[in-house]
Short mmCIF file of C-alpha atoms in Angstrom, two decimals:
data_model
loop_
_atom_site.label_atom_id
_atom_site.label_comp_id
_atom_site.label_asym_id
_atom_site.label_seq_id
_atom_site.Cartn_x
_atom_site.Cartn_y
_atom_site.Cartn_z
CA MET A 4 0.00 0.01 -0.04
CA SER A 5 1.30 3.44 -0.89
CA ASN A 6 1.65 5.80 2.03
CA PRO A 7 -0.90 8.64 1.74
CA ASN A 8 0.81 10.58 4.52
CA PRO A 9 3.29 13.11 3.00
CA ASN A 10 4.96 13.70 6.31
CA PRO A 11 5.35 10.45 8.31
CA ASN A 12 7.73 11.94 10.85
CA PRO A 13 6.33 15.33 11.87
CA ASN A 14 7.91 17.86 14.12
CA PRO A 15 7.10 16.94 17.76
CA ALA A 16 5.81 20.53 18.05
CA ALA A 17 3.27 19.90 15.29
CA PRO A 18 -0.31 20.55 16.33
CA LEU A 19 -2.21 17.69 18.01
CA ALA A 20 -5.81 16.54 17.44
CA PHE A 21 -7.53 14.30 20.01
CA ILE A 22 -10.49 12.49 18.39
CA THR A 23 -12.96 10.13 20.03
CA GLY A 24 -14.96 7.54 18.10
CA ALA A 25 -11.94 7.04 15.86
CA SER A 26 -12.35 3.34 15.12
CA SER A 27 -14.60 3.92 12.07
CA GLY A 28 -16.73 6.33 10.04
CA ILE A 29 -16.56 10.05 10.74
CA GLY A 30 -13.84 9.65 13.40
CA GLN A 31 -11.39 7.95 10.97
CA ALA A 32 -12.22 10.44 8.20
CA LEU A 33 -11.48 13.32 10.57
CA ALA A 34 -8.22 11.72 11.64
CA ALA A 35 -7.14 11.39 8.00
CA ARG A 36 -8.08 14.98 7.24
CA PHE A 37 -6.14 16.33 10.22
CA ALA A 38 -3.18 14.18 9.37
CA ARG A 39 -3.07 15.58 5.82
CA SER A 40 -2.66 19.01 7.35
CA GLY A 41 0.30 17.99 9.43
CA TYR A 42 -1.36 17.26 12.76
CA ARG A 43 -0.24 14.59 15.16
CA LEU A 44 -3.08 12.36 16.26
CA ALA A 45 -4.50 10.97 19.52
CA LEU A 46 -7.20 8.47 18.55
CA VAL A 47 -9.71 7.19 21.08
CA ALA A 48 -12.27 4.37 21.02
CA ARG A 49 -13.02 1.07 22.64
CA ARG A 50 -11.87 -0.87 19.57
CA THR A 51 -8.12 -0.26 19.82
CA ALA A 52 -7.26 -2.99 17.28
CA GLU A 53 -9.25 -1.26 14.50
CA MET A 54 -7.64 2.10 15.30
CA GLN A 55 -4.14 0.64 15.35
CA ALA A 56 -4.75 -1.11 12.04
CA PHE A 57 -5.97 2.13 10.54
CA ALA A 58 -2.84 3.96 11.81
CA ASP A 59 -0.54 1.22 10.55
CA ALA A 60 -2.21 1.23 7.10
CA ASN A 61 -1.51 4.97 6.84
CA GLY A 62 2.11 4.54 7.95
CA TRP A 63 1.65 6.56 11.11
CA GLY A 64 4.24 5.61 13.68
CA ALA A 65 4.07 6.35 17.39
CA GLU A 66 5.43 9.90 16.93
CA ARG A 67 2.64 10.61 14.51
CA CYS A 68 -0.31 8.81 16.11
CA ARG A 69 -1.13 7.23 19.42
CA VAL A 70 -4.12 5.06 20.22
CA TYR A 71 -6.01 5.15 23.51
CA GLY A 72 -8.63 2.62 24.55
CA ALA A 73 -11.57 4.15 26.35
CA ASP A 74 -15.31 3.81 26.82
CA VAL A 75 -16.60 7.35 26.43
CA ALA A 76 -19.72 6.41 28.37
CA ASP A 77 -17.51 5.65 31.38
CA ILE A 78 -16.38 8.99 32.85
CA ASN A 79 -13.26 7.60 34.56
CA SER A 80 -12.25 5.72 31.36
CA ILE A 81 -12.36 8.71 29.00
CA VAL A 82 -10.83 11.06 31.55
CA ALA A 83 -7.95 8.60 32.01
CA ALA A 84 -7.43 8.52 28.22
CA GLY A 85 -7.27 12.32 28.18
CA GLN A 86 -4.75 12.38 31.01
CA ALA A 87 -2.64 9.76 29.26
CA CYS A 88 -2.63 11.92 26.14
CA LEU A 89 -1.49 14.94 28.13
CA GLN A 90 1.36 12.97 29.63
CA ALA A 91 2.48 11.29 26.37
CA GLN A 92 1.74 13.93 23.77
CA GLY A 93 1.05 17.21 25.44
CA VAL A 94 -1.93 19.58 25.31
CA PRO A 95 -4.03 19.07 22.12
CA ASP A 96 -4.78 21.96 19.81
CA VAL A 97 -8.11 20.38 18.86
CA VAL A 98 -10.31 18.03 20.81
CA VAL A 99 -13.16 16.44 18.83
CA ALA A 100 -15.88 14.76 20.91
CA ASN A 101 -17.16 12.64 18.06
CA ALA A 102 -18.14 9.38 19.77
CA GLY A 103 -21.89 8.84 19.87
CA VAL A 104 -24.67 6.37 19.37
CA SER A 105 -28.05 6.45 17.62
CA ILE A 106 -30.64 3.86 18.71
CA GLY A 107 -34.41 3.94 18.30
CA MET A 108 -36.58 3.88 21.40
CA ASP A 109 -40.20 3.33 22.46
CA THR A 110 -41.13 4.95 25.79
CA THR A 111 -43.70 2.11 26.40
CA GLU A 112 -40.87 -0.39 26.65
CA ARG A 113 -39.06 -0.49 30.01
CA GLU A 114 -35.74 -1.56 28.51
CA ASP A 115 -35.75 1.46 26.25
CA ILE A 116 -35.57 3.80 29.23
CA ASP A 117 -32.22 2.13 29.95
CA VAL A 118 -31.30 2.70 26.27
CA MET A 119 -32.04 6.41 26.75
CA ALA A 120 -29.84 6.52 29.88
CA ARG A 121 -26.97 4.92 28.01
CA THR A 122 -27.46 7.21 25.03
CA PHE A 123 -27.20 10.27 27.28
CA ALA A 124 -24.16 8.78 29.09
CA LEU A 125 -22.32 8.51 25.78
CA ASN A 126 -23.69 11.45 23.75
CA ASN A 127 -23.82 14.02 26.55
CA THR A 128 -21.85 13.19 29.67
CA GLY A 129 -19.26 11.65 27.41
CA VAL A 130 -18.79 14.97 25.55
CA ALA A 131 -18.13 16.86 28.83
CA ALA A 132 -15.88 14.11 30.10
CA THR A 133 -13.90 14.19 26.84
CA PHE A 134 -13.33 17.90 27.19
CA HIS A 135 -12.66 17.86 30.94
CA PRO A 136 -8.95 16.89 31.03
CA PHE A 137 -8.03 19.64 28.55
CA VAL A 138 -10.07 22.71 29.41
CA ALA A 139 -7.82 24.17 32.12
CA ALA A 140 -4.60 23.40 30.20
CA MET A 141 -5.94 24.95 27.02
CA ALA A 142 -7.15 28.05 28.89
CA ALA A 143 -3.77 28.38 30.61
CA ARG A 144 -2.04 28.21 27.21
CA GLY A 145 -4.58 30.59 25.76
CA SER A 146 -5.46 28.56 22.66
CA GLY A 147 -7.29 25.51 21.46
CA ALA A 148 -10.60 24.27 20.06
CA LEU A 149 -13.17 22.02 21.68
CA VAL A 150 -15.44 20.46 19.04
CA GLY A 151 -18.78 18.85 19.91
CA ILE A 152 -20.37 16.70 17.22
CA ALA A 153 -24.12 17.09 17.50
CA SER A 154 -26.63 16.38 14.72
CA VAL A 155 -29.26 18.10 12.59
CA ALA A 156 -31.62 15.82 14.55
CA ALA A 157 -31.10 18.23 17.46
CA ILE A 158 -33.32 20.82 15.82
CA ARG A 159 -36.67 18.93 15.99
CA GLY A 160 -37.72 15.74 17.74
CA LEU A 161 -38.47 12.84 15.38
CA PRO A 162 -40.85 9.94 16.24
CA GLY A 163 -38.92 6.96 17.58
CA HIS A 164 -35.78 9.10 17.94
CA GLY A 165 -36.54 10.49 21.36
CA ALA A 166 -33.23 9.51 22.99
CA TYR A 167 -31.04 10.57 20.04
CA CYS A 168 -32.80 13.82 19.27
CA ALA A 169 -32.86 14.90 22.89
CA SER A 170 -29.26 13.97 23.45
CA LYS A 171 -28.04 15.89 20.43
CA ALA A 172 -30.14 18.92 21.37
CA ALA A 173 -28.37 18.77 24.74
CA VAL A 174 -24.99 18.70 22.96
CA VAL A 175 -25.90 21.95 21.23
CA ALA A 176 -26.97 23.58 24.50
CA TYR A 177 -24.00 22.30 26.42
CA CYS A 178 -21.51 23.58 23.85
CA GLU A 179 -23.23 26.93 23.78
CA SER A 180 -22.94 27.16 27.57
CA LEU A 181 -19.28 26.15 27.49
CA ARG A 182 -18.56 28.69 24.78
CA GLY A 183 -19.86 31.44 27.02
CA GLU A 184 -17.80 30.17 29.95
CA LEU A 185 -14.60 30.23 27.92
CA ARG A 186 -15.16 33.56 26.25
CA GLY A 187 -11.93 35.56 26.42
CA SER A 188 -9.76 32.56 27.27
CA GLY A 189 -8.48 31.94 23.74
CA VAL A 190 -10.25 28.55 23.67
CA SER A 191 -12.95 28.24 21.07
CA VAL A 192 -15.97 25.91 21.26
CA VAL A 193 -17.25 24.60 17.90
CA THR A 194 -20.61 22.88 17.50
CA LEU A 195 -21.05 20.84 14.32
CA LEU A 196 -24.39 19.39 13.25
CA PRO A 197 -23.95 16.69 10.60
CA GLY A 198 -26.83 15.81 8.35
CA TYR A 199 -26.76 12.32 6.89
CA VAL A 200 -23.28 10.76 6.56
CA ASP A 201 -22.73 7.35 4.93
CA THR A 202 -21.52 5.20 7.80
CA PRO A 203 -22.29 1.60 8.94
CA LEU A 204 -24.91 2.95 11.38
CA THR A 205 -26.81 5.09 8.87
CA ARG A 206 -26.88 2.27 6.30
CA GLU A 207 -29.39 0.53 8.56
CA ASN A 208 -31.83 3.47 8.40
CA ARG A 209 -35.19 2.62 6.83
CA TYR A 210 -35.98 6.07 5.43
CA ALA A 211 -34.69 8.47 2.81
CA MET A 212 -31.47 10.34 3.66
CA PRO A 213 -31.33 13.51 1.57
CA PHE A 214 -28.00 15.24 0.88
CA LEU A 215 -26.08 12.14 2.02
CA LEU A 216 -22.35 12.84 2.36
CA SER A 217 -19.38 10.50 2.44
CA PRO A 218 -17.39 10.59 5.66
CA GLU A 219 -14.48 12.14 3.77
CA THR A 220 -16.61 14.97 2.39
CA PHE A 221 -18.06 15.67 5.85
CA ALA A 222 -14.55 15.59 7.40
CA GLY A 223 -13.21 18.12 4.84
CA ARG A 224 -16.03 20.56 5.58
CA ALA A 225 -15.77 19.98 9.33
CA PHE A 226 -12.02 20.64 9.22
CA ASP A 227 -12.57 23.92 7.39
CA ALA A 228 -15.14 25.01 9.99
CA ILE A 229 -12.88 24.10 12.93
CA VAL A 230 -9.77 25.82 11.66
CA GLY A 231 -11.86 28.70 10.38
CA GLY A 232 -13.04 29.54 13.91
CA VAL A 233 -16.73 28.82 13.21
CA SER A 234 -18.78 28.43 16.35
CA TYR A 235 -21.81 26.60 14.87
CA ARG A 236 -22.37 24.92 11.56
CA VAL A 237 -24.78 22.45 9.95
CA ILE A 238 -23.06 20.22 7.35
CA PRO A 239 -24.20 20.19 4.58
CA TRP A 240 -25.73 23.64 4.50
CA GLN A 241 -28.77 22.30 2.59
CA MET A 242 -29.75 20.31 5.69
CA GLY A 243 -29.48 23.48 7.68
CA VAL A 244 -32.05 25.10 5.44
CA VAL A 245 -34.35 22.08 5.72
CA ALA A 246 -33.97 22.08 9.49
CA LYS A 247 -34.80 25.73 9.80
CA LEU A 248 -37.92 25.28 7.69
CA LEU A 249 -39.00 22.32 9.84
CA ARG A 250 -38.43 24.43 12.98
CA LEU A 251 -40.80 27.05 11.59
CA LEU A 252 -43.50 24.53 10.64
CA PRO A 253 -46.52 24.58 13.00
CA ASN A 254 -46.59 21.58 15.28
CA GLY A 255 -49.78 20.18 13.80
CA LEU A 256 -48.33 20.20 10.30
CA PHE A 257 -44.99 18.84 11.47
CA ASP A 258 -46.64 15.94 13.35
CA ARG A 259 -48.84 15.10 10.37
CA ALA A 260 -45.89 15.22 7.95
CA LEU A 261 -43.95 12.66 10.06
CA SER A 262 -46.86 10.42 11.05
CA GLY A 263 -46.02 7.68 8.48
CA ARG A 264 -42.19 8.00 8.61
CA ALA A 265 -40.33 4.74 9.17
CA ARG A 266 -38.55 4.67 12.53
CA LYS A 267 -35.04 3.71 13.48
CA HIS A 268 -34.41 0.18 14.75
CA ARG A 269 -34.64 -0.32 18.48
CA GLN A 270 -31.77 -2.10 20.24
CA GLY A 271 -31.59 -5.88 20.18
CA GLY A 272 -33.89 -8.06 18.16
CA ALA A 273 -36.86 -5.69 18.15
CA LYS A 274 -36.81 -3.96 14.83
CA SER A 275 -40.14 -2.17 15.14
CA GLY A 276 -39.86 1.51 15.81
CA THR A 277 -37.05 3.59 14.37
#
């Protein structure tokens, strides 16, 4: 395999990107995009073997890329990964809280309340726990970017998506709060709302996915937003327009429009629902 990395042995002072959910999909595409711009990488996920294989395939040695195993839904686990990165690689220039899960739920089912709790543990508490080890160090340095990956699903609740939509709306609100707290510190907070991105998870969806992007296309646009200092962006912009129109739609019309929409699969063998 030819090495797509033009700079396999970067300067140790090269900028560093810490990315969760880096074992597949958007996370790996973001890692590749940052690497092409000369960043060192700290890649985080539970599946360390997949991340290491990805790094090896790209010819990234230990000076270029380090892999950290962590469960983002476990606060102590992801905080420990962040602390290990600080010790081994220094303070990141960009931290991307990308890890997340999308599972359908039905509030009439008792087990789906547990699904909702796990969704919030990963999609919300996990974002804050990902940022936690780095906030003080970045502020002391006076620079850095904290990036929360939300979703266009944050803008309106979708039937069968209660856990996911609510959790992603909370990511938007949390990042907005954190941005205000860090105002004047030199640390930026970036909220990105992907539309539909072609990943193994979205391929199981049972409904149309307009403006579907490849992970690589999304990663390129996300990178531009992050380094450009954007605080909030829907990617692609067309989904942002659709989302704003849906937000303006009266509740009665919105509910009627979605009444027959297929729902995402629930967890386990039950495939009814979303």
